[in-house]
Amino acid sequence: MQKNKSDKIIHKEKGSFFIPGKENTVFSPPENEYFLNKNSLSGEWIRAGELDFHADIFAAYTCVSTMDALDLIVNSRIQSDIRKYVSFVSETQSGGRGQHKRTWISKKGNLYASVKIPFVFSGEWSENFLPLIMGNLVSGVLKEFGINTDIKWPNDIIYSGRKLGGILVEKKKNYYNVGIGLNLDNSPDDCELESFFSLPAVSLREKNINISNPFTFWNILFEHIFYFFNKRLAKEKPFALINDLTQKLLWLDEEVFVKDYSGKVSKMTLAGLSGDGGLILHNDSGKKVLYSAMIRAVSFQ
């Protein structure tokens, strides 16, 4: 393979970058060197290896955006198998983004990761479920650490009434690029909120909960993601997920402000989830199911 001066090497490394002492059982070193164009990415890059469930993890100390880095990898010579699950995780981001292109503040110590989901939604499973599925998986892994969370439809992880993290889904030609951010160590100040519908943030460290290694946490979460889409989803029906999510749904049966896709703001009662992942709301004018909206409890101060 010819090296171009504009390319940046992804150094061959063992998995010790992720889980010290387990590199021989969790990761295998890559057979070849790989290259990324430095005009699209920044920082020193590592192909951490292949997990024992046959999915690739790429890692970085810094990047512009894990979403952009993942797209570049998936659409390059580095990773050409469209059926394979791939993820990219970084210590920091200089240009991270959240829902509606909002800036995602990305200081060291938190989790910043993106994962390629090559799953094809069909039948009873609508792609509207994807952010909810991912939120439920994140919530499930956090529960393994003794952390109980709620889900603010459609894509926020809530802890103690504040935003702990979020999910961003971007649909591509042959896959979904799903970004996940979690405030493990620090969180933005309240003055940095960009919208009336944005909740104040919280980090686990602020609540005296210590998950010191975001890469270790991602390794666990990525395995849960892979297992769910490859083993569980084909055997489950949407109603099981809906029932599970309804128990975690923030502001269920409460009156909320709703800003729909047209920009109109109204007051409605949050009634639950529809069979295809939409949000059910009602008021004196009747019932409505929304698939794109921002919400905030009327009672929230």
PDB file of N, CA and C in Angstrom, residues 13 81 85 108 230 232 246 258 282 294:
ATOM      1  N   GLU A  13      -1.746  -1.148  17.512  1.00  0.00           N
ATOM      2  CA  GLU A  13      -1.703  -1.200  18.967  1.00  0.00           C
ATOM      3  C   GLU A  13      -2.477  -2.418  19.447  1.00  0.00           C
ATOM      4  N   ASP A  81     -16.634  -3.997   4.851  1.00  0.00           N
ATOM      5  CA  ASP A  81     -17.716  -4.959   5.045  1.00  0.00           C
ATOM      6  C   ASP A  81     -18.951  -4.221   5.554  1.00  0.00           C
ATOM      7  N   TYR A  85     -20.268  -4.421  12.312  1.00  0.00           N
ATOM      8  CA  TYR A  85     -20.451  -3.347  13.278  1.00  0.00           C
ATOM      9  C   TYR A  85     -19.093  -2.721  13.580  1.00  0.00           C
ATOM     10  N   LYS A 108     -12.437  16.218  28.297  1.00  0.00           N
ATOM     11  CA  LYS A 108     -11.859  14.924  28.635  1.00  0.00           C
ATOM     12  C   LYS A 108     -12.531  14.333  29.875  1.00  0.00           C
ATOM     13  N   ASN A 230     -28.040  -8.417  16.943  1.00  0.00           N
ATOM     14  CA  ASN A 230     -27.747  -9.687  16.283  1.00  0.00           C
ATOM     15  C   ASN A 230     -28.460 -10.885  16.897  1.00  0.00           C
ATOM     16  N   ARG A 232     -31.136 -10.560  19.855  1.00  0.00           N
ATOM     17  CA  ARG A 232     -32.416 -10.352  20.525  1.00  0.00           C
ATOM     18  C   ARG A 232     -33.506  -9.787  19.629  1.00  0.00           C
ATOM     19  N   THR A 246     -41.685   2.584  28.490  1.00  0.00           N
ATOM     20  CA  THR A 246     -42.735   3.358  29.146  1.00  0.00           C
ATOM     21  C   THR A 246     -42.452   3.515  30.636  1.00  0.00           C
ATOM     22  N   VAL A 258     -44.849  21.346  24.070  1.00  0.00           N
ATOM     23  CA  VAL A 258     -44.430  20.587  22.899  1.00  0.00           C
ATOM     24  C   VAL A 258     -44.148  21.555  21.753  1.00  0.00           C
ATOM     25  N   HIS A 282     -51.984  14.156  24.263  1.00  0.00           N
ATOM     26  CA  HIS A 282     -53.389  14.525  24.089  1.00  0.00           C
ATOM     27  C   HIS A 282     -53.696  15.789  24.880  1.00  0.00           C
ATOM     28  N   MET A 294     -39.764  18.625  20.312  1.00  0.00           N
ATOM     29  CA  MET A 294     -39.042  18.882  21.555  1.00  0.00           C
ATOM     30  C   MET A 294     -40.067  19.060  22.661  1.00  0.00           C
TER      31      MET A 294
END
